[in-house]
Amino acid sequence: MNRGPVIFLGTLLAFALSFFAFVLFPQVQVGRQPLAAVLGAPDGTTYPAELPGQARQGAMIYQANGCAACHSQQVRQTGVNFKVMLAEAGTNTAAVLTAVMDANPKLDEAAARALLQNTPATVLPGLSDKKVADAAQKALKNAGAKAEIKVEPTGPDIARAWGARRTVAADYLFDSPVQLGAQRVGPDLANVGLRYPDANWQLVHLYNPQIYAAKSPMPPYKFLFHLHKVEAGAQPSPDALTLPAEFAPPAGYEVIPTDDARALVAYLLSRKAVAPVFDAPLSVAQAATPATNAVAGGTNAASATNAVAP
Amino acid sequence: MNSDTKQPVNSPSATTPIWLVMVFAVLFYGGLVYLDHHSGGFEPQVYAPYHSLAELEAAQPVSGAPNPFLIGQAVYNKPTCVSCHQATGAGTPGQFPPLAGSEWIAEPQPGRVIRIVLNGLQGPIEVKGQNFNNVMVPWKDVLSDEEIAAVLTYVRQNKEWGNTAPAVTPEQVKAVREKIKGRSQPFTPAELKTISPAD
Amino acid sequence: MSATTLQSKAPGGACEAPEISGCCGAGVPVLALFAGAACWLVVAAVLALIASLKFHLPSFLASCPAMTYGRVHAAHFSVLAYGFAAPAAIGVTLWLLAKTGQTRLALPGGAFIATLLWNLGVLVGVGSILAGGATGFELFDFSQAGSTMLLLAYLVLALAGGLTFANRTERGNDAVQWFLLAALLWFPWIYTTAAGLLGCAPVRGVAQAAIAWWFANNFTFVWMGLIGIGTLFYFAAQFAGRPLHSRQLALFAFWVLVLFGSWAGIPDSAPLPAWLPALSAMGAFLSLVVMLAVAINLKKTVGQCLTRRPEPAAKFLGVGALALNFFILVRAVTSFTCISQITDLTWVGPALTQLWLYGFMMMVLSGAIYYIVPQLAGKEFCSPRAIKFQFWTMLAGIVLLVLPLLIGGVVQGEQWQNPNVATMDAVQATLPFLRVSTMGDLFILLGSVTLLLNLGGFFWKCCRACCAGSCAASSRTAGVRA
């Protein structure tokens, strides 16, 4: 029996199946995905934005130094909660009061009254079932009040404030190579541009992470900086890092970030993945505190937002 | 211990035990059940923890009134303001004043900033302790009341820039537009100082 | 096996590289592949140790960009996979194809040059990683120049393997051949896919990540798995002195591995549409059937021989088989959403990769090398005690490396899952485990140095014998066929 062709065809079949499922189909579904529309934003607002030039260079520094070996850039989500909010109590206090107490039997009358006084207030927190939330909202509306439902993604990553929602394919459309990371030796960086928006903080942290966290196992990236001698009588450079005394360079010297360090920081500051999109919905208002601007970071707007001035 | 010229040919070879085939069948079936529950119907838009497109659609936030902040951001970056004041709101040192942290933006009443946007600005101005002397073009023929209100809201409420002034409504813009109807000249900072911000 | 029986059947000294056309020369490419692999294994172990030491002292070598943790980490895995595991696996494949087909290695000259090219490719690739030119995809980190060289070298080596198979004179024992031939075909398909869609004309967004995961799984689990399992089957029959228990069962394992095992590898947390991780999890569950089929087949073939005092090579292979089972089991368990929420994005991932590369591949390939090299060269290794030493150090290394990382990974996952644990506390919680695993790296380094010295001493002995002139007469009857 001549087995060669049989083995060849069998293997080819198995390979083709795997190829279709894990290369071709994802490429059709995800690789050719158009830019996402941002929920709650005017029509035509697309997400994400192309990385500005400096951040693109920074992505190469991130890739070259294997930052992804210790840091992931993906936020996970385990569920979604619906919160019924009373926006305005309206005029028909008695009816609204009943509706509020019907919706949330845990509230006694005094608590419900207090709630009506302090709008906007949460009537029902953390519902996992949208239908219950819808029913409560409808009852409140019928009573003449204004009620809304907030969509709140949940999960340990989100509780850790690593992001407002899970990351989806749209967040990475302009990343090449995609640096998802497989490991969280340190914290996730999917939204580091929101969590630590200060370029100087980032630079000092790269120079020596132990300045901010004495026990941090992150190595210092001093090779991204150079020591510069301050000429006698000359002004210190405005670019020099401000370092605490025990980490400061010897007297007469200052630490200047290289272009690589600046680019890397620009890239880090560009890491914002909270724009609400269909694939990962959340209420815009919820994102308002840091994230409204994050949306800014995401939409074509913010291309230059994160330029780190030399 | 063994012949290494030739391995014995596997002549009477055992068959696959039937229980293993059944294990395979059970695992395969279990896998399909798992897939049915977790695959989200092979839809490209369904990610965990959602299980189906219907569930995802139900979870979409009800699109209420459009968010003026987001509209303003879109207007700012059209590009209109962004060309001079930069996406960071930091302006350009020596040329264009910053919006981020500017005391002009921080005024609780928006009367002066609305005038600046409507008719433009000319002449020396001091912002955050720095002096500028440049020309800002008028936007009254380019942007509607709604757009001006939105873009000012975006600038004034942009926490990332350190601005926390109240929002601006289209009605406020409309009122100011009425007041300065006949005027075509840009304002000067000195002149603006004489106008009450509440006006 | 004793030296005398070996030498009576496989005399000679396959040591003179220029004599490639001679019959003893047919073994030269295989020996060269093994020698290169042994060198790279030491390099990989050193890199692993450097990376591991960074968790004791973050500032260790921190001023040198090439020694940044991220670069060393990537270089370690790349060297281990492409420098050691792949060439050693190809060497074993070539030898087994010649052996099972009762023929001689085809194209020995081309294969020898390809071996040199392969090692050059690895050198270029590692250089590029350390210089900051990594592609950013795990196990596909080599620069384009490096990966092109690897592909070219592989094509020649695979051609040699294919021709060897075509020239076979013996048609028995085909279960092993199924595994090896499928492996020969599998690699260029996955490698060109990855090179094309990640390197030359990169696809957009996370489609890249999907392809990178798919490639990494197909490269390690399927390609190396095919060769490793084929090798295990061959040697089980060989050491037991009887045919493989069941050819049908072996082919059953083969089909499940290529059809479903090739689906695994996409982590549950991936930012990809839900069906991709789900389908991947199904592949990981079904791999359990591969585990059972291989385990039964090996057990039934070896049977009561287990009680006999095993040969050194057999011990390596036995540990390799256990590691294979453990890997498949752990990966299937960690594919369930409720468990993967904890274990994804932790040290469990690197623990599994190293369990596969060290526990399975390194052990199986070391065992095979210790069996094949004396056969090819017709000489025994100088020191059986060194082999024993290597076995125990490597075993200790694997246990001390993989177990702390697995446990540490679970602890790490638990810490990150609890939002009340401060970031720095969560980071600190895993460090003790990482520091224990440094011991594992140290032991593996010892073991790999032993392997290198053992092979080096062997070749030295062999060459000395050659120079004494004993080679010429006997080489005529030696060769891969021996």
Short mmCIF file of N, CA and C in Angstrom, two decimals, chain C residues 5 21 57 105 112 164-165 201 203 259 275 290 339 343 376 391 464:
data_model
loop_
_atom_site.label_atom_id
_atom_site.label_comp_id
_atom_site.label_asym_id
_atom_site.label_seq_id
_atom_site.Cartn_x
_atom_site.Cartn_y
_atom_site.Cartn_z
N THR C 5 27.36 -5.27 21.55
CA THR C 5 26.33 -5.62 20.56
C THR C 5 26.18 -4.47 19.58
N SER C 21 29.59 11.75 1.37
CA SER C 21 29.08 10.80 0.39
C SER C 21 29.22 9.36 0.89
N LEU C 57 16.56 40.41 41.77
CA LEU C 57 17.20 41.72 41.80
C LEU C 57 16.82 42.45 40.52
N LEU C 105 19.56 7.92 4.95
CA LEU C 105 19.10 9.30 4.82
C LEU C 105 19.43 9.81 3.41
N PHE C 112 23.06 18.57 5.58
CA PHE C 112 24.11 19.11 6.44
C PHE C 112 24.21 20.63 6.27
N THR C 164 13.79 10.27 1.90
CA THR C 164 14.14 9.09 2.68
C THR C 164 12.93 8.17 2.80
N PHE C 165 11.78 8.78 3.05
CA PHE C 165 10.56 7.99 3.16
C PHE C 165 10.24 7.32 1.82
N ALA C 201 2.87 40.60 5.19
CA ALA C 201 1.70 41.44 4.96
C ALA C 201 0.79 41.30 6.17
N VAL C 203 -1.92 41.22 8.96
CA VAL C 203 -3.36 41.49 8.99
C VAL C 203 -3.61 42.55 10.05
N LEU C 259 -6.78 16.91 13.93
CA LEU C 259 -8.08 17.51 13.64
C LEU C 259 -8.52 18.47 14.73
N TRP C 275 -16.76 33.00 19.98
CA TRP C 275 -16.69 31.64 19.45
C TRP C 275 -15.26 31.15 19.30
N VAL C 290 -6.38 12.32 22.95
CA VAL C 290 -5.01 12.04 22.52
C VAL C 290 -4.22 11.52 23.72
N ILE C 339 -12.33 28.41 35.46
CA ILE C 339 -10.95 28.26 35.92
C ILE C 339 -10.03 29.22 35.16
N THR C 343 -6.67 31.48 35.88
CA THR C 343 -5.34 31.05 35.40
C THR C 343 -4.87 31.79 34.15
N LEU C 376 24.53 5.78 15.56
CA LEU C 376 25.07 6.39 14.35
C LEU C 376 26.58 6.29 14.33
N PHE C 391 19.87 13.13 33.76
CA PHE C 391 18.47 12.78 33.94
C PHE C 391 17.92 13.37 35.24
N ARG C 464 38.92 11.05 17.78
CA ARG C 464 40.23 10.47 18.08
C ARG C 464 40.32 9.08 17.48
#
